Amino acid sequence: MPGTRLVDSGRVRPDARAWFADRTTSATSLAAIDAAALLQAKRRSGDRISVVLPARNEEATVGRLVADLHARWVREVPLVDELVVVDSDSTDRTAAVARAAGADVVATTDVLPGHGTRRGKGEALWKSLAATTGDLVVFLDADLLGDVSHYVPGLLGPLLTDPQVDYVKGCYTRPLEVGDSVVPAGGGRVTELTARPLLNALWPELAGFVQPLGGEYAGRRTALEQVPFVSAYGVEVGLLIDLLRLGGLGSLAQVDLGERRHTSQSVEALGEMAGQVVATVLARAASDREPSGLLTQFRHDGAAFVPRTSAVAVDERPPMADVPEYREQLAG
Ligand SMILES: O=c1ccn([C@@H]2O[C@H](COP(=O)(O)OP(=O)(O)O)[C@@H](O)[C@H]2O)c(=O)[nH]1
Ligand SMILES: O=C(O)[C@@H](COP(=O)(O)O)O[C@H]1O[C@H](CO)[C@@H](O)[C@H](O)[C@H]1O
């Protein structure tokens, strides 16, 4: 069509394209993973490995997930030294179910009590650093469905084999279950509609990340304790930007883990999540405007639209390395 500018959709910034080519590996099933070699690499490195599941009201899914991970990676192949569920203000039986399945369980309110407690996933992840001892820490959501035991070695692979890598994100296809039907790539709605456009706009070097908000990732403690943890759902995008700044693109990697299914939230809840992601990004982007910290959404009550404004402002915890109690704990 005359006058239409052909946009080469394959054009990604050279550094992002090179990163995507060099730092994306695949571990889409257990068959694709040499667990014995990883165990050997772990023993050679002398690293301890912690797996952390932040969980708020996940009694329906956390038990099977923990039982699978414990059987496979604590008992059968001792890749994991501690499997910890961080109970994040649950009001159901998450803690009891997780403990019965073999996890150690800590409540966010019981960790670093001198620093109080805040709501949100980021708080659970920040406190998990003070509740675990692993040199390498793997984070998995507690609402994952299906067999995901290969996620753990998949995420650990780059950390155990490449000393340059400090942080690894999982990537996957994300089918979205809506009632009885499945939308093949319908999941990751906040990623597709908010995080990806923002990151591409402001940090184009991160354009190669397939799932920048994915809840499955792993990192070296020496890196994780140097960055802030955003208190709520901004934690993933905050970690990605801050770890890019800390170690550069060469310190980051991603692993194709195949497919990810989880229990999804409502669009309204994801709207608040998107607000927190935006607040986190704006706090990191040079900007002459102070974010409002508010999000107004609308419901239709049959006669008219009804506005509902929620606070999406986020605060954050400091790098754990700056916390005296944590340093004393490490010093033993
Ligand atoms: O205040 C919170 C909110 C969420 N989560 C956990 O963080 C993970 C991801 O949260 P959620 O499933 O709500 O997000 P989604 O995957 O739907 O984006 C799950 O294991 C939640 O139980 C948490 O520990 N504390
Ligand atoms: O990627 C996304 O868009 C959101 C929502 O996913 P769905 O549309 O519910 O599949 O899920 C992720 O985002 C959260 C915020 O970073 C993470 O905390 C979740 O672990 C992750 O599932």
Short mmCIF file of C-alpha atoms and ligand atoms in Angstrom, two decimals:
data_model
loop_
_atom_site.label_atom_id
_atom_site.label_comp_id
_atom_site.label_asym_id
_atom_site.label_seq_id
_atom_site.Cartn_x
_atom_site.Cartn_y
_atom_site.Cartn_z
CA MET A 1 0.00 0.00 0.00
CA PRO A 2 1.66 3.33 -1.07
CA GLY A 3 2.84 5.50 1.80
CA THR A 4 2.61 2.73 4.35
CA ARG A 5 5.85 2.57 6.24
CA LEU A 6 6.92 -1.04 6.40
CA VAL A 7 7.94 -1.59 10.00
CA ASP A 8 10.46 -4.41 10.20
CA SER A 9 8.84 -6.19 13.12
CA GLY A 10 11.96 -8.28 13.49
CA ARG A 11 14.05 -5.20 14.29
CA VAL A 12 15.10 -5.32 17.91
CA ARG A 13 17.95 -3.27 19.33
CA PRO A 14 21.25 -5.04 18.55
CA ASP A 15 22.06 -5.55 22.24
CA ALA A 16 18.59 -6.97 22.96
CA ARG A 17 18.73 -9.17 19.85
CA ALA A 18 22.20 -10.46 20.75
CA TRP A 19 21.11 -11.05 24.33
CA PHE A 20 18.02 -12.96 23.21
CA ALA A 21 20.17 -15.16 20.96
CA ASP A 22 22.95 -15.75 23.50
CA ARG A 23 21.09 -15.84 26.81
CA THR A 24 17.93 -17.78 26.01
CA THR A 25 18.18 -21.51 26.71
CA SER A 26 15.57 -24.23 26.82
CA ALA A 27 14.48 -26.65 29.52
CA THR A 28 10.93 -27.47 28.50
CA SER A 29 10.76 -30.86 30.24
CA LEU A 30 12.71 -33.11 32.58
CA ALA A 31 13.91 -35.07 29.54
CA ALA A 32 15.71 -31.93 28.37
CA ILE A 33 17.63 -31.59 31.64
CA ASP A 34 20.75 -33.42 32.82
CA ALA A 35 19.94 -33.40 36.54
CA ALA A 36 23.04 -35.42 37.44
CA ALA A 37 25.27 -32.86 35.75
CA LEU A 38 23.51 -30.04 37.60
CA LEU A 39 23.94 -31.85 40.91
CA GLN A 40 27.63 -32.26 40.10
CA ALA A 41 27.91 -28.57 39.23
CA LYS A 42 26.17 -27.67 42.48
CA ARG A 43 28.58 -29.81 44.49
CA ARG A 44 31.57 -28.32 42.66
CA SER A 45 30.32 -24.79 43.36
CA GLY A 46 29.57 -25.53 47.01
CA ASP A 47 26.39 -23.47 46.61
CA ARG A 48 23.38 -24.06 48.84
CA ILE A 49 20.04 -23.82 47.02
CA SER A 50 16.74 -22.51 48.41
CA VAL A 51 13.36 -22.73 46.69
CA VAL A 52 10.83 -20.12 47.82
CA LEU A 53 7.08 -20.15 47.17
CA PRO A 54 5.28 -16.95 48.15
CA ALA A 55 1.74 -17.97 48.97
CA ARG A 56 -1.41 -16.09 49.83
CA ASN A 57 -4.47 -18.33 50.14
CA GLU A 58 -3.10 -21.10 47.92
CA GLU A 59 -4.38 -24.13 49.86
CA ALA A 60 -5.83 -25.59 46.65
CA THR A 61 -2.53 -25.80 44.79
CA VAL A 62 0.41 -25.46 47.18
CA GLY A 63 0.24 -29.01 48.57
CA ARG A 64 0.71 -30.90 45.32
CA LEU A 65 3.32 -28.42 44.13
CA VAL A 66 5.37 -28.75 47.30
CA ALA A 67 4.99 -32.53 47.40
CA ASP A 68 6.23 -32.85 43.80
CA LEU A 69 9.18 -30.52 44.32
CA HIS A 70 10.12 -32.11 47.64
CA ALA A 71 9.99 -35.65 46.26
CA ARG A 72 11.99 -34.81 43.16
CA TRP A 73 14.53 -32.21 44.26
CA VAL A 74 14.96 -32.74 47.99
CA ARG A 75 14.60 -36.51 48.36
CA GLU A 76 15.28 -38.16 44.99
CA VAL A 77 17.92 -35.74 43.60
CA PRO A 78 19.22 -33.54 46.46
CA LEU A 79 19.52 -30.41 44.31
CA VAL A 80 17.49 -28.30 46.77
CA ASP A 81 18.64 -27.70 50.34
CA GLU A 82 15.55 -25.93 51.61
CA LEU A 83 12.01 -25.61 50.31
CA VAL A 84 10.24 -22.69 51.96
CA VAL A 85 6.67 -21.47 51.64
CA VAL A 86 6.30 -17.88 52.75
CA ASP A 87 2.79 -17.50 54.13
CA SER A 88 1.72 -14.05 53.02
CA ASP A 89 -1.24 -13.15 55.26
CA SER A 90 -3.21 -16.24 54.20
CA THR A 91 -6.64 -16.71 55.72
CA ASP A 92 -7.02 -20.31 54.51
CA ARG A 93 -5.05 -23.50 55.32
CA THR A 94 -2.06 -22.67 53.09
CA ALA A 95 0.48 -23.01 55.91
CA ALA A 96 -0.84 -26.34 57.20
CA VAL A 97 -1.15 -27.82 53.71
CA ALA A 98 2.35 -26.69 52.72
CA ARG A 99 3.89 -28.01 55.94
CA ALA A 100 2.16 -31.36 55.58
CA ALA A 101 3.54 -31.63 52.04
CA GLY A 102 7.12 -31.17 53.25
CA ALA A 103 7.82 -27.45 53.08
CA ASP A 104 9.24 -25.26 55.81
CA VAL A 105 6.68 -22.50 56.34
CA VAL A 106 7.33 -18.99 57.59
CA ALA A 107 4.84 -16.19 57.99
CA THR A 108 5.90 -12.80 56.68
CA THR A 109 4.80 -11.30 60.02
CA ASP A 110 7.37 -13.48 61.83
CA VAL A 111 10.36 -12.48 59.69
CA LEU A 112 12.34 -9.37 60.71
CA PRO A 113 9.50 -8.36 63.05
CA GLY A 114 11.39 -5.21 63.96
CA HIS A 115 10.65 -3.98 60.45
CA GLY A 116 6.91 -4.53 60.72
CA THR A 117 4.97 -6.17 57.94
CA ARG A 118 3.43 -4.96 54.72
CA ARG A 119 0.95 -6.66 52.45
CA GLY A 120 1.84 -7.95 49.04
CA LYS A 121 3.91 -10.46 47.13
CA GLY A 122 7.03 -8.31 47.12
CA GLU A 123 7.05 -8.22 50.91
CA ALA A 124 6.91 -12.02 51.03
CA LEU A 125 9.83 -12.26 48.60
CA TRP A 126 11.90 -9.59 50.40
CA LYS A 127 11.43 -11.35 53.74
CA SER A 128 12.22 -14.72 52.16
CA LEU A 129 15.84 -13.58 51.83
CA ALA A 130 16.04 -13.26 55.61
CA ALA A 131 14.25 -16.59 56.09
CA THR A 132 16.50 -18.68 53.80
CA THR A 133 20.20 -19.48 53.54
CA GLY A 134 20.71 -20.48 49.90
CA ASP A 135 23.49 -18.94 47.81
CA LEU A 136 21.06 -19.46 44.93
CA VAL A 137 17.36 -18.75 45.45
CA VAL A 138 14.60 -20.03 43.16
CA PHE A 139 11.18 -18.35 43.28
CA LEU A 140 8.03 -20.11 42.09
CA ASP A 141 4.41 -19.01 42.37
CA ALA A 142 2.33 -21.29 44.59
CA ASP A 143 -0.67 -21.39 42.23
CA LEU A 144 1.06 -23.22 39.39
CA LEU A 145 -0.93 -26.04 37.76
CA GLY A 146 0.36 -29.21 36.09
CA ASP A 147 3.81 -30.80 36.36
CA VAL A 148 6.33 -28.00 36.77
CA SER A 149 9.09 -29.87 38.61
CA HIS A 150 11.48 -29.19 35.71
CA TYR A 151 11.20 -25.46 36.41
CA VAL A 152 13.67 -25.75 39.31
CA PRO A 153 16.62 -27.31 37.43
CA GLY A 154 15.69 -25.29 34.36
CA LEU A 155 16.08 -22.01 36.24
CA LEU A 156 19.19 -23.16 38.08
CA GLY A 157 21.00 -24.34 34.93
CA PRO A 158 22.47 -20.97 33.84
CA LEU A 159 23.37 -20.05 37.44
CA LEU A 160 25.22 -23.33 38.01
CA THR A 161 27.02 -23.32 34.67
CA ASP A 162 27.77 -19.65 33.95
CA PRO A 163 29.38 -17.53 36.69
CA GLN A 164 28.52 -14.39 34.69
CA VAL A 165 24.79 -14.97 35.20
CA ASP A 166 23.23 -13.56 38.38
CA TYR A 167 19.52 -13.75 37.53
CA VAL A 168 17.42 -16.07 35.36
CA LYS A 169 13.79 -15.59 34.35
CA GLY A 170 11.56 -18.40 33.18
CA CYS A 171 9.64 -17.94 29.96
CA TYR A 172 6.76 -20.03 28.66
CA THR A 173 3.60 -20.04 26.65
CA ARG A 174 0.70 -18.95 28.83
CA PRO A 175 -2.69 -20.41 27.94
CA LEU A 176 -5.56 -18.65 29.69
CA GLU A 177 -8.41 -20.78 30.99
CA VAL A 178 -11.69 -18.93 30.75
CA GLY A 179 -14.48 -21.12 32.10
CA ASP A 180 -14.35 -24.36 30.10
CA SER A 181 -12.40 -22.89 27.19
CA VAL A 182 -8.69 -22.20 26.84
CA VAL A 183 -7.24 -19.23 24.99
CA PRO A 184 -3.84 -20.55 23.84
CA ALA A 185 -1.74 -17.40 24.42
CA GLY A 186 -4.26 -15.46 26.44
CA GLY A 187 -2.29 -15.39 29.68
CA GLY A 188 0.15 -12.75 30.80
CA ARG A 189 -2.37 -9.97 30.29
CA VAL A 190 -0.53 -7.36 32.36
CA THR A 191 2.68 -8.35 30.63
CA GLU A 192 1.24 -7.90 27.17
CA LEU A 193 -0.83 -4.79 27.83
CA THR A 194 1.35 -2.90 30.30
CA ALA A 195 4.80 -4.22 31.19
CA ARG A 196 6.06 -5.11 27.74
CA PRO A 197 5.11 -1.79 26.11
CA LEU A 198 6.57 0.19 29.03
CA LEU A 199 9.82 -1.79 29.18
CA ASN A 200 10.21 -1.62 25.41
CA ALA A 201 9.70 2.13 25.60
CA LEU A 202 11.97 2.89 28.51
CA TRP A 203 14.44 -0.03 28.71
CA PRO A 204 14.60 -1.38 25.12
CA GLU A 205 17.63 -3.44 26.09
CA LEU A 206 15.14 -5.64 27.99
CA ALA A 207 13.00 -6.20 24.87
CA GLY A 208 14.31 -9.76 24.59
CA PHE A 209 12.56 -10.89 27.77
CA VAL A 210 9.61 -13.04 26.76
CA GLN A 211 8.00 -12.99 30.21
CA PRO A 212 9.31 -9.99 32.17
CA LEU A 213 6.60 -10.40 34.81
CA GLY A 214 6.73 -14.17 35.08
CA GLY A 215 6.63 -15.39 38.65
CA GLU A 216 9.34 -18.05 38.17
CA TYR A 217 12.93 -16.91 38.44
CA ALA A 218 16.18 -17.60 40.26
CA GLY A 219 19.10 -15.49 41.39
CA ARG A 220 22.35 -15.33 43.30
CA ARG A 221 21.83 -14.07 46.84
CA THR A 222 24.79 -11.71 46.40
CA ALA A 223 22.79 -9.90 43.71
CA LEU A 224 19.30 -10.20 45.22
CA GLU A 225 20.41 -8.68 48.52
CA GLN A 226 21.75 -5.58 46.72
CA VAL A 227 18.43 -4.43 45.24
CA PRO A 228 15.14 -3.14 46.69
CA PHE A 229 12.00 -5.32 46.63
CA VAL A 230 8.85 -3.47 45.62
CA SER A 231 6.10 -4.30 48.09
CA ALA A 232 3.31 -5.66 45.88
CA TYR A 233 2.97 -6.88 42.31
CA GLY A 234 5.60 -4.41 41.14
CA VAL A 235 8.27 -6.73 42.49
CA GLU A 236 9.07 -8.55 39.24
CA VAL A 237 9.39 -5.49 37.05
CA GLY A 238 11.32 -3.71 39.81
CA LEU A 239 13.78 -6.59 40.18
CA LEU A 240 14.32 -6.81 36.42
CA ILE A 241 15.14 -3.11 36.04
CA ASP A 242 17.23 -2.93 39.21
CA LEU A 243 19.22 -6.10 38.42
CA LEU A 244 19.85 -4.78 34.91
CA ARG A 245 21.27 -1.66 36.50
CA LEU A 246 23.28 -3.66 39.02
CA GLY A 247 24.93 -6.20 36.75
CA GLY A 248 24.16 -5.25 33.16
CA LEU A 249 22.37 -7.28 30.49
CA GLY A 250 25.21 -9.86 30.52
CA SER A 251 24.29 -10.85 34.08
CA LEU A 252 20.72 -11.78 33.06
CA ALA A 253 19.38 -14.89 31.30
CA GLN A 254 16.09 -16.59 30.47
CA VAL A 255 15.03 -20.22 30.08
CA ASP A 256 12.18 -21.58 28.01
CA LEU A 257 10.26 -23.78 30.48
CA GLY A 258 7.54 -24.80 28.04
CA GLU A 259 4.06 -23.96 29.25
CA ARG A 260 2.79 -22.24 32.38
CA ARG A 261 -0.70 -22.56 33.74
CA HIS A 262 -1.88 -20.95 36.96
CA THR A 263 -5.03 -19.78 38.66
CA SER A 264 -5.79 -16.43 37.07
CA GLN A 265 -7.24 -13.31 38.61
CA SER A 266 -10.05 -11.08 37.40
CA VAL A 267 -9.38 -8.29 34.92
CA GLU A 268 -10.24 -5.84 37.69
CA ALA A 269 -7.57 -7.31 39.96
CA LEU A 270 -5.10 -7.30 37.08
CA GLY A 271 -5.95 -3.65 36.54
CA GLU A 272 -4.67 -2.90 40.03
CA MET A 273 -1.63 -5.08 39.34
CA ALA A 274 -0.99 -3.07 36.19
CA GLY A 275 -1.26 0.11 38.24
CA GLN A 276 1.42 -1.19 40.60
CA VAL A 277 3.64 -2.17 37.66
CA VAL A 278 3.24 1.32 36.17
CA ALA A 279 3.97 2.94 39.55
CA THR A 280 7.13 0.85 39.87
CA VAL A 281 8.32 1.68 36.36
CA LEU A 282 7.60 5.41 36.75
CA ALA A 283 9.53 5.46 40.01
CA ARG A 284 12.53 4.20 38.03
CA ALA A 285 12.13 6.19 34.86
CA ALA A 286 13.45 9.74 34.72
CA SER A 287 10.24 11.76 34.76
CA ASP A 288 9.19 15.32 35.54
CA ARG A 289 5.76 14.18 36.71
CA GLU A 290 5.03 12.69 40.10
CA PRO A 291 2.88 9.55 39.62
CA SER A 292 -0.58 10.00 41.15
CA GLY A 293 -0.47 6.57 42.79
CA LEU A 294 -4.16 6.17 41.98
CA LEU A 295 -6.11 4.13 39.46
CA THR A 296 -9.74 4.73 38.57
CA GLN A 297 -11.62 1.80 37.04
CA PHE A 298 -15.29 1.60 36.05
CA ARG A 299 -18.13 -0.85 36.57
CA HIS A 300 -21.49 -0.56 34.83
CA ASP A 301 -24.40 -1.06 37.27
CA GLY A 302 -26.96 -1.45 34.54
CA ALA A 303 -27.80 2.26 34.44
CA ALA A 304 -24.45 4.03 34.40
CA PHE A 305 -20.70 3.61 34.83
CA VAL A 306 -19.65 3.62 38.47
CA PRO A 307 -16.07 4.83 39.07
CA ARG A 308 -13.90 2.96 41.58
CA THR A 309 -10.58 4.49 42.55
CA SER A 310 -7.90 2.41 44.24
CA ALA A 311 -4.47 3.27 45.51
CA VAL A 312 -1.77 1.65 43.38
CA ALA A 313 1.12 3.55 44.89
CA VAL A 314 3.88 1.22 46.00
CA ASP A 315 6.60 1.55 48.58
CA GLU A 316 9.65 -0.60 48.75
CA ARG A 317 12.00 -2.25 51.15
CA PRO A 318 15.76 -1.40 51.08
CA PRO A 319 18.40 -3.84 49.82
CA MET A 320 18.59 -6.58 52.42
CA ALA A 321 22.34 -6.03 52.64
CA ASP A 322 21.57 -2.67 54.26
CA VAL A 323 19.54 -4.29 57.07
CA PRO A 324 21.67 -4.56 60.25
CA GLU A 325 19.73 -7.57 61.61
CA TYR A 326 20.29 -9.38 58.32
CA ARG A 327 24.01 -8.62 58.34
CA GLU A 328 24.26 -9.81 61.96
CA GLN A 329 22.37 -12.98 60.99
CA LEU A 330 24.80 -13.63 58.12
CA ALA A 331 27.76 -12.97 60.38
CA GLY A 332 26.31 -15.77 62.54
O1 LIG B 1 -0.07 -10.56 48.70
C1 LIG B 1 0.30 -11.53 48.02
C2 LIG B 1 -0.19 -11.78 46.71
C3 LIG B 1 0.23 -12.89 46.01
N1 LIG B 1 1.13 -13.74 46.59
C4 LIG B 1 1.58 -14.95 45.90
O2 LIG B 1 2.31 -14.56 44.76
C5 LIG B 1 2.09 -15.50 43.68
C6 LIG B 1 1.54 -14.76 42.46
O3 LIG B 1 0.35 -14.09 42.88
P1 LIG B 1 -1.00 -14.21 41.99
O4 LIG B 1 -1.24 -15.63 41.64
O5 LIG B 1 -2.03 -13.47 42.75
O6 LIG B 1 -0.59 -13.38 40.70
P2 LIG B 1 -0.88 -13.84 39.19
O7 LIG B 1 -0.01 -15.05 38.97
O8 LIG B 1 -2.32 -14.12 39.07
O9 LIG B 1 -0.42 -12.68 38.39
C7 LIG B 1 1.12 -16.55 44.23
O10 LIG B 1 1.85 -17.66 44.70
C8 LIG B 1 0.44 -15.80 45.38
O11 LIG B 1 -0.06 -16.67 46.38
C9 LIG B 1 1.65 -13.50 47.86
O12 LIG B 1 2.49 -14.27 48.35
N2 LIG B 1 1.22 -12.40 48.54
O1 LIG B 2 2.21 -11.75 33.60
C1 LIG B 2 1.10 -11.22 33.85
O2 LIG B 2 0.53 -10.45 33.06
C2 LIG B 2 0.40 -11.47 35.20
C3 LIG B 2 -1.06 -11.91 34.97
O3 LIG B 2 -1.05 -13.11 34.27
P1 LIG B 2 -2.45 -13.74 33.72
O4 LIG B 2 -3.02 -12.76 32.72
O5 LIG B 2 -3.35 -13.91 34.92
O6 LIG B 2 -2.04 -15.05 33.11
O7 LIG B 2 1.06 -12.50 35.95
C4 LIG B 2 2.36 -12.24 36.39
O8 LIG B 2 2.51 -10.95 36.93
C5 LIG B 2 2.66 -10.73 38.33
C6 LIG B 2 3.23 -9.32 38.51
O9 LIG B 2 4.58 -9.26 38.12
C7 LIG B 2 3.56 -11.77 38.97
O10 LIG B 2 3.67 -11.54 40.39
C8 LIG B 2 2.92 -13.13 38.73
O11 LIG B 2 3.74 -14.14 39.33
C9 LIG B 2 2.82 -13.41 37.26
O12 LIG B 2 1.94 -14.52 37.12
#
